[in-house]
mmCIF file of N, CA, C and O in Angstrom:
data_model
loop_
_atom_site.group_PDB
_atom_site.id
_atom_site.type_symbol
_atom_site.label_atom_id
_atom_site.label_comp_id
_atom_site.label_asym_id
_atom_site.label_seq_id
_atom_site.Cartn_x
_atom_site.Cartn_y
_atom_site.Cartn_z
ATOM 1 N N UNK A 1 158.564 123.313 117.414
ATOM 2 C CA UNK A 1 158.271 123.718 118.786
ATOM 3 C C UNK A 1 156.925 123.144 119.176
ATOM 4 O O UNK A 1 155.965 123.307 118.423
ATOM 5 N N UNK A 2 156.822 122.566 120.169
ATOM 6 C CA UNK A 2 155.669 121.942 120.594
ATOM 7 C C UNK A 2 154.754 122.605 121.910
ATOM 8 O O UNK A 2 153.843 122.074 122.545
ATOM 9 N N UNK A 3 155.316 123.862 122.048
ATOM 10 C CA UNK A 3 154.913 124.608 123.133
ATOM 11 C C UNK A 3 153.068 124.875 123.335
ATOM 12 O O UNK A 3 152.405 124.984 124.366
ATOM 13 N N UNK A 4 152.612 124.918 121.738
ATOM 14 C CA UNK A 4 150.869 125.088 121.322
ATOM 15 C C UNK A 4 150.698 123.944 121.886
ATOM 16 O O UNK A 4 149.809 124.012 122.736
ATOM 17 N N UNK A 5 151.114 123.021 121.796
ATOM 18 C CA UNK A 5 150.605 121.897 121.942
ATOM 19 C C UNK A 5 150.481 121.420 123.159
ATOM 20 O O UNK A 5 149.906 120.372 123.453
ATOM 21 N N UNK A 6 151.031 122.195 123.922
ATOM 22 C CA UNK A 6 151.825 121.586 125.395
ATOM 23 C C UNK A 6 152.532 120.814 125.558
ATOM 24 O O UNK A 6 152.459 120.410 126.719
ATOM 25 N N UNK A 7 153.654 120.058 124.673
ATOM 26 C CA UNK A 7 154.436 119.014 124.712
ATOM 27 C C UNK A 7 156.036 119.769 125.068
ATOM 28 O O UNK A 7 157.073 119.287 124.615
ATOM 29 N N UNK A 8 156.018 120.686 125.715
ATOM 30 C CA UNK A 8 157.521 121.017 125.887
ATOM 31 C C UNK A 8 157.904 119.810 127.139
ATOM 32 O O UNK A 8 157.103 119.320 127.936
ATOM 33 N N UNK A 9 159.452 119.509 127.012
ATOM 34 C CA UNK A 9 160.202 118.553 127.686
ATOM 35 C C UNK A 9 160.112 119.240 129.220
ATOM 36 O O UNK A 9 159.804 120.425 129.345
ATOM 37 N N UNK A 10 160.331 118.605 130.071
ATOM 38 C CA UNK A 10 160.456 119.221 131.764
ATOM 39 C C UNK A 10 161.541 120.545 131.783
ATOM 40 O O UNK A 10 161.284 121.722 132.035
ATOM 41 N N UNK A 11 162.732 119.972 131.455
ATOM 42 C CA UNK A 11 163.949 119.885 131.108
ATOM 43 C C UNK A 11 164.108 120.949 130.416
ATOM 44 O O UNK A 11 165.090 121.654 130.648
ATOM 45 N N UNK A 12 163.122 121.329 129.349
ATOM 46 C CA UNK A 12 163.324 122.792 128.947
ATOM 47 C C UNK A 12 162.639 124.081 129.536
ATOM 48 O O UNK A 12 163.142 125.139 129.916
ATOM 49 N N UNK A 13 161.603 123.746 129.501
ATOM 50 C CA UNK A 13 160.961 124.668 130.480
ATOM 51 C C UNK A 13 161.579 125.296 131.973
ATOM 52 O O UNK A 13 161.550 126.415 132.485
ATOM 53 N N UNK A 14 162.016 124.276 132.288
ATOM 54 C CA UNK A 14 162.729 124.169 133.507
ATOM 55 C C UNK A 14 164.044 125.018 133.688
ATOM 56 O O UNK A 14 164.398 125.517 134.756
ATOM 57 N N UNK A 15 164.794 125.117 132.349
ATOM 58 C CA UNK A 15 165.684 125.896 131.709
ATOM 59 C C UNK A 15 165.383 127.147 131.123
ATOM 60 O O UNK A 15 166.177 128.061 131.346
ATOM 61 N N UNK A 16 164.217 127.405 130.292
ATOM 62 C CA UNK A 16 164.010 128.857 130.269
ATOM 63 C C UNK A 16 163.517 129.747 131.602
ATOM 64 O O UNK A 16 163.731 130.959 131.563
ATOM 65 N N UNK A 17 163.007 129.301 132.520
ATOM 66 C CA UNK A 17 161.998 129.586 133.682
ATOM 67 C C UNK A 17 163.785 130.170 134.448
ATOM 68 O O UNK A 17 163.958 131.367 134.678
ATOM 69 N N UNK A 18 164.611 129.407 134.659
ATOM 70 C CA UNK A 18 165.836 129.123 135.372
ATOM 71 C C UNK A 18 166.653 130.872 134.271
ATOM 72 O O UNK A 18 167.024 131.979 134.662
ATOM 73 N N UNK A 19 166.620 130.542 133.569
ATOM 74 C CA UNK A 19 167.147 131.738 132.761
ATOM 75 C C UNK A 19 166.305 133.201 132.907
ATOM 76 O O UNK A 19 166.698 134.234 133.449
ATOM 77 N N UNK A 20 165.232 132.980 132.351
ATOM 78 C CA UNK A 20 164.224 134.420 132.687
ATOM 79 C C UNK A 20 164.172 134.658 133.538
ATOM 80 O O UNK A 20 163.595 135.744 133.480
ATOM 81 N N UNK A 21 164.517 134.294 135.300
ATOM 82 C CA UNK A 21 164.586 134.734 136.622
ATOM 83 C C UNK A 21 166.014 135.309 136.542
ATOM 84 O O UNK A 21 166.174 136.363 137.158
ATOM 85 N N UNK A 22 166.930 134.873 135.981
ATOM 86 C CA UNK A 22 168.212 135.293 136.006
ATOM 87 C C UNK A 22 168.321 136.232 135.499
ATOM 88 O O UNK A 22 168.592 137.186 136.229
ATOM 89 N N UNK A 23 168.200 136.461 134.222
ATOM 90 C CA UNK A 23 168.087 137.503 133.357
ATOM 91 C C UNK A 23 167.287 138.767 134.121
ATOM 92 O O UNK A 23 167.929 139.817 134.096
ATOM 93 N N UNK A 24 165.900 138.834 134.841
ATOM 94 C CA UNK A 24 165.134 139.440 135.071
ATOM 95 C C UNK A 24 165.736 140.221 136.480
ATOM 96 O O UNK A 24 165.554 141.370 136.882
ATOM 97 N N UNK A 25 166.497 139.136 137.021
ATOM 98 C CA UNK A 25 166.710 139.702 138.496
ATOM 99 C C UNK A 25 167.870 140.397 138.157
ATOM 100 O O UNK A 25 167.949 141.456 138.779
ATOM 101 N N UNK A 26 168.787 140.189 137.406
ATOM 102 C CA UNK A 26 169.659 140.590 137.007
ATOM 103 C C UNK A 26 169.623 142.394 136.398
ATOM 104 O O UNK A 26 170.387 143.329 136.638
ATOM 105 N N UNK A 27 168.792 142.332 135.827
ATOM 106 C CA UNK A 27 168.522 143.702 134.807
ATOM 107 C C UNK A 27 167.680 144.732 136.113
ATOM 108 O O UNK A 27 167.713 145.958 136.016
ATOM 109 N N UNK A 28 167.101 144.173 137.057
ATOM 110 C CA UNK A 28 166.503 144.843 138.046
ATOM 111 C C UNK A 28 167.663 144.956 138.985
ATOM 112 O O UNK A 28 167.749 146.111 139.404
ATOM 113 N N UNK A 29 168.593 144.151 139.467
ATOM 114 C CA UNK A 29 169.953 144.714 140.382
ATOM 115 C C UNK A 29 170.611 145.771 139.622
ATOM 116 O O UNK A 29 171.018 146.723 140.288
ATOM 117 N N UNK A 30 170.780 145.791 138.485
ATOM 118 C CA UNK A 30 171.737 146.632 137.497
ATOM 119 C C UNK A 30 170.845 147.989 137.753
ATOM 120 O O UNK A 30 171.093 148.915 138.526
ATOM 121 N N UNK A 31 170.299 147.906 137.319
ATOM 122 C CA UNK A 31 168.926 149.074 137.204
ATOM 123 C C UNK A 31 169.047 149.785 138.672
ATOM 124 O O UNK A 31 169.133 151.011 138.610
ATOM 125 N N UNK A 32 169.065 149.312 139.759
ATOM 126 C CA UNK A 32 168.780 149.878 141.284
ATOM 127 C C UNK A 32 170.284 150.077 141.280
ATOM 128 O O UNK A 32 170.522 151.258 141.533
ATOM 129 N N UNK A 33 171.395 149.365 141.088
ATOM 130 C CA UNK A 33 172.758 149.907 141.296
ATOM 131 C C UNK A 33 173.251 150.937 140.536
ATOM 132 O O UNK A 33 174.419 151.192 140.826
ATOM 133 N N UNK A 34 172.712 151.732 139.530
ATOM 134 C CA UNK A 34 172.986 152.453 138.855
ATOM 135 C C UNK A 34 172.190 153.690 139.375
ATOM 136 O O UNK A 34 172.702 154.692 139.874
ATOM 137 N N UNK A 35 170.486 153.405 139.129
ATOM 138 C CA UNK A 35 169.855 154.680 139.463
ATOM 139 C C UNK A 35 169.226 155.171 140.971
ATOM 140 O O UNK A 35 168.716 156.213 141.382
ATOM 141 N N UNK A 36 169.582 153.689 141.638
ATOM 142 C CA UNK A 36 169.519 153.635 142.896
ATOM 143 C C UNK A 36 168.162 154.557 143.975
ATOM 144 O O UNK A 36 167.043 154.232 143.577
ATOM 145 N N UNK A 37 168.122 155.399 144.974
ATOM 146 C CA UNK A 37 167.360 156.394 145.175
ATOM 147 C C UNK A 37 166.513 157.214 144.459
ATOM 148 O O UNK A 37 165.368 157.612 144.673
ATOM 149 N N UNK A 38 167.336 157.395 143.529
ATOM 150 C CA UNK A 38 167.310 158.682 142.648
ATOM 151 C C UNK A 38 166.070 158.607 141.683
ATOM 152 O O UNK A 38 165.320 159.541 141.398
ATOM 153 N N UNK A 39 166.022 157.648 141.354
ATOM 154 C CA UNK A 39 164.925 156.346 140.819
ATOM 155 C C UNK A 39 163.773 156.767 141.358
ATOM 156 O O UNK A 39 162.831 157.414 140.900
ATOM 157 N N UNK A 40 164.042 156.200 142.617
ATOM 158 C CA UNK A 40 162.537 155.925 143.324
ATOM 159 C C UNK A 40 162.259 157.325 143.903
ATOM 160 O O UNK A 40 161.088 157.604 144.159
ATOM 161 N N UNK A 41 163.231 158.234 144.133
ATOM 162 C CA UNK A 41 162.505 159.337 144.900
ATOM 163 C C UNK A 41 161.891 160.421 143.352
ATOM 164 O O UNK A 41 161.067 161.332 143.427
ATOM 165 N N UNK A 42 162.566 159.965 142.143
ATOM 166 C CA UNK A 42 161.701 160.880 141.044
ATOM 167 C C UNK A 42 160.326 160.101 140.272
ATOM 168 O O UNK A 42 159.343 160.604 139.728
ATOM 169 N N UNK A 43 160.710 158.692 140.476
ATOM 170 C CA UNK A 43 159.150 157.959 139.901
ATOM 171 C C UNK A 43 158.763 157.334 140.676
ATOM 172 O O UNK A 43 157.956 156.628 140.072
ATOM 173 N N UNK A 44 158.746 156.960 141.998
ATOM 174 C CA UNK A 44 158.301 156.430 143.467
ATOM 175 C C UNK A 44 156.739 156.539 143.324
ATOM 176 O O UNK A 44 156.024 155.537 143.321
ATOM 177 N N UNK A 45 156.201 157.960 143.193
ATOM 178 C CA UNK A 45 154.872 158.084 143.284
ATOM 179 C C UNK A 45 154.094 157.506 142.397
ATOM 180 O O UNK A 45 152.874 157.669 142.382
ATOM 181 N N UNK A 46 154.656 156.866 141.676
ATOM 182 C CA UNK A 46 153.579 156.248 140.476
ATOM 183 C C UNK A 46 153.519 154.739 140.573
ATOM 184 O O UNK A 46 152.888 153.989 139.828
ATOM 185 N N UNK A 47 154.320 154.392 141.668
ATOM 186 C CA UNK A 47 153.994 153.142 142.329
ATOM 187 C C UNK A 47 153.845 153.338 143.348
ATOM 188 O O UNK A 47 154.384 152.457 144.018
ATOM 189 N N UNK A 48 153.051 154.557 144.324
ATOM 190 C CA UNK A 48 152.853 154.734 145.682
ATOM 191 C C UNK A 48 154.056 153.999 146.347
ATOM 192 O O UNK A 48 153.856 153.101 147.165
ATOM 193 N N UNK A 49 155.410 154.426 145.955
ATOM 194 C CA UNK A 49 156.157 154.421 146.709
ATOM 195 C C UNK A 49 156.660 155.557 147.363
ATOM 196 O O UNK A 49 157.180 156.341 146.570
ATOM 197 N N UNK A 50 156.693 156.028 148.902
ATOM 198 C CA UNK A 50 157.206 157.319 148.920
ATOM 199 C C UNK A 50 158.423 157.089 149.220
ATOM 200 O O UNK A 50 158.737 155.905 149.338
ATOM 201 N N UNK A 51 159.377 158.046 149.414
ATOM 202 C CA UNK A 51 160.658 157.842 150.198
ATOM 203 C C UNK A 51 160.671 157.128 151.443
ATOM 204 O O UNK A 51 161.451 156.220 151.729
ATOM 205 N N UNK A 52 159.406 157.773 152.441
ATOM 206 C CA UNK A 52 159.131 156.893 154.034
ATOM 207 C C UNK A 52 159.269 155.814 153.903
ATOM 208 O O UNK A 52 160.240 155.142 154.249
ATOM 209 N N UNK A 53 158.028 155.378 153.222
ATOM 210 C CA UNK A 53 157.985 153.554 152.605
ATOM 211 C C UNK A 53 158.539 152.821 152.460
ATOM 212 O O UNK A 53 158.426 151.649 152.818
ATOM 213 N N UNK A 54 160.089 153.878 151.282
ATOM 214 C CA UNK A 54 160.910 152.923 150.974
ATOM 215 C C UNK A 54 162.146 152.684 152.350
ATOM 216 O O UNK A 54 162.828 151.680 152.555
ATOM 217 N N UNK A 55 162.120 153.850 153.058
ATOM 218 C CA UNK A 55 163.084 153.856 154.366
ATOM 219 C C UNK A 55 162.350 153.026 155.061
ATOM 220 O O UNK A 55 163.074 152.113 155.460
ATOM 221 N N UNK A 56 161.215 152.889 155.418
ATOM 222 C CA UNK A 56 160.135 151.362 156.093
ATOM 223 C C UNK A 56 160.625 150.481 155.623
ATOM 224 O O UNK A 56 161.021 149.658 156.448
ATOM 225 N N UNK A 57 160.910 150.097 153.989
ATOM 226 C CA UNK A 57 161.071 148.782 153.521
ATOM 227 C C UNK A 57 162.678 148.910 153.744
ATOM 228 O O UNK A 57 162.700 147.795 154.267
ATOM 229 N N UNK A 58 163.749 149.224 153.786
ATOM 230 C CA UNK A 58 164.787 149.032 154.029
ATOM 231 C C UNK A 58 165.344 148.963 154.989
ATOM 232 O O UNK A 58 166.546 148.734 154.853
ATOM 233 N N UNK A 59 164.799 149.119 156.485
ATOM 234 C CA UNK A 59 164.906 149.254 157.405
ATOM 235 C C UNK A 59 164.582 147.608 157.969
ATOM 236 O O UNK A 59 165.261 146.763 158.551
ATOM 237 N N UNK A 60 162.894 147.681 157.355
ATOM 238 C CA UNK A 60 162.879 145.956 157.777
ATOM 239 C C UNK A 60 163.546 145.137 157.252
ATOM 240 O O UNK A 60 163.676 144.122 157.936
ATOM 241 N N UNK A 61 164.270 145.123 155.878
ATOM 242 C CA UNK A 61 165.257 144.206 155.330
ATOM 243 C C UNK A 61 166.337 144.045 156.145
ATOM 244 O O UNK A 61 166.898 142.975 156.380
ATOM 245 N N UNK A 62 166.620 145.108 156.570
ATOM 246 C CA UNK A 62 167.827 145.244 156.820
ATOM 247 C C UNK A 62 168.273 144.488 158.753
ATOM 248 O O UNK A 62 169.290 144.295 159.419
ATOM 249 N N UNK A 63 166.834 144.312 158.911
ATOM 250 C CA UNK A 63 166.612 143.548 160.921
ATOM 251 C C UNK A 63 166.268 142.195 160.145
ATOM 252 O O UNK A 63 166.613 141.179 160.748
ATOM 253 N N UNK A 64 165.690 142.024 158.996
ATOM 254 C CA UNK A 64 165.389 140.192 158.671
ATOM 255 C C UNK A 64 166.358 139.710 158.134
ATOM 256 O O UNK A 64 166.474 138.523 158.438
ATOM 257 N N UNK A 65 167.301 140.152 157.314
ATOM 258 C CA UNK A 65 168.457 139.704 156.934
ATOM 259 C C UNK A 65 168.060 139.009 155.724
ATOM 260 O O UNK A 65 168.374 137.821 155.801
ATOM 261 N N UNK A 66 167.514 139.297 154.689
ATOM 262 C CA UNK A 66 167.096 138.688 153.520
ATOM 263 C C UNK A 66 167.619 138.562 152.689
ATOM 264 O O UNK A 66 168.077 139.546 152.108
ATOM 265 N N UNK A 67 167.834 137.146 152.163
ATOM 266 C CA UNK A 67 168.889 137.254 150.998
ATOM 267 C C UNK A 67 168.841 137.865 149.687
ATOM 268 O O UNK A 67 167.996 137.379 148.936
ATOM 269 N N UNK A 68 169.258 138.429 149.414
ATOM 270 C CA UNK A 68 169.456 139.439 148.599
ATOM 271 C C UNK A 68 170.330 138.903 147.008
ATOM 272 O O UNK A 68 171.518 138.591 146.923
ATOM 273 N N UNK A 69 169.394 138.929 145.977
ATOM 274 C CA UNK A 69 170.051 137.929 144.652
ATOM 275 C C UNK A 69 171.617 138.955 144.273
ATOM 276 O O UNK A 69 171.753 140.095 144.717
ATOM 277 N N UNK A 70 172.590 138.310 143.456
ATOM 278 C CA UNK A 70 173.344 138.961 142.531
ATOM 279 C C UNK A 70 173.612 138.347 141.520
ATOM 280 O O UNK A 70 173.275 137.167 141.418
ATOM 281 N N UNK A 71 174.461 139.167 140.261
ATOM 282 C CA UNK A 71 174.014 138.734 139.077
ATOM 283 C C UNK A 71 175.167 137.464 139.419
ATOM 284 O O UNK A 71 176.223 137.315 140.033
ATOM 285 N N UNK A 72 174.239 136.704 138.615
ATOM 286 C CA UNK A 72 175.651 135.338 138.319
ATOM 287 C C UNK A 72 174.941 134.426 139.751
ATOM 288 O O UNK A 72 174.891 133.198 139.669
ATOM 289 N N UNK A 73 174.540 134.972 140.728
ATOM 290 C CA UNK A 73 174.516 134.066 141.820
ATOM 291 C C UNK A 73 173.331 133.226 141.474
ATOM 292 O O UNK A 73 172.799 133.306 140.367
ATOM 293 N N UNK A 74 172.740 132.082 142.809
ATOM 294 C CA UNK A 74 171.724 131.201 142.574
ATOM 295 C C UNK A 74 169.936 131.842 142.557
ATOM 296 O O UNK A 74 169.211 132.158 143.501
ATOM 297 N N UNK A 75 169.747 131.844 141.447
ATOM 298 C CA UNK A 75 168.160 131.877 141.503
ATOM 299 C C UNK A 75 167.306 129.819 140.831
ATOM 300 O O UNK A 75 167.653 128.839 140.173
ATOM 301 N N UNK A 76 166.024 130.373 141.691
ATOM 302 C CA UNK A 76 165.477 129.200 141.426
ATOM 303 C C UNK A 76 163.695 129.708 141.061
ATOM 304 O O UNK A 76 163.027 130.489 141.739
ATOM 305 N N UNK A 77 163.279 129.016 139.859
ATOM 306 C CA UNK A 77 162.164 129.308 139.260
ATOM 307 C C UNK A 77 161.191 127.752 139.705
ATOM 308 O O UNK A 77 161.482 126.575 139.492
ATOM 309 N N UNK A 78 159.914 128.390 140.419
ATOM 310 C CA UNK A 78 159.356 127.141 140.645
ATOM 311 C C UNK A 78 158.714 126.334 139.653
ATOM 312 O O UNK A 78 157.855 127.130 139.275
ATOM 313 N N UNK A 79 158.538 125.279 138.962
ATOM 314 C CA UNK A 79 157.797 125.339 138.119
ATOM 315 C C UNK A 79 155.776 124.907 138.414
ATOM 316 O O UNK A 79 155.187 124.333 139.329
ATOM 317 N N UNK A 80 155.404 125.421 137.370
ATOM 318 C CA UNK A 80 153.989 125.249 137.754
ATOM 319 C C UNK A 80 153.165 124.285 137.859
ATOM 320 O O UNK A 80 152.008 124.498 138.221
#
């Protein structure tokens, strides 16, 4: 592995970066489709999220029309 060194290929990096967004966004859709509300209205406060906030933030998603990831669908990792 040449990663200490900094010699990783484009090509791989480019491929784990492409995977760990997938993986990541993935385990966070699963996570909100399962515990959904319920989630955020019992541990919300420990990320100063309140319920309002989160009805603020879903409200504006929901007038911008933002695309919204799913598992399997296209994510893209920029590289640095």
């Amino acid at each position: 592995m040449h990663a200490h060194e900094g010699r990783v290929p484009f090509w791989q990096a480019l491929l784990v970066m492409e995977v760990a967004a997938l993986l990541g966004a993935s385990f966070l859709y699963l996570l909100a489709a399962r515990a959904g509300r319920g989630l955020v209205y019992r541990h919300g406060r420990y990320m100063h999220l309140t319920p309002e906030r989160l009805d603020r933030a879903e409200r504006w998603l929901s007038r911008a029309g933002v695309y919204r990831h799913r598992p399997g669908g296209p994510a893209s990792a920029s590289p640095p």
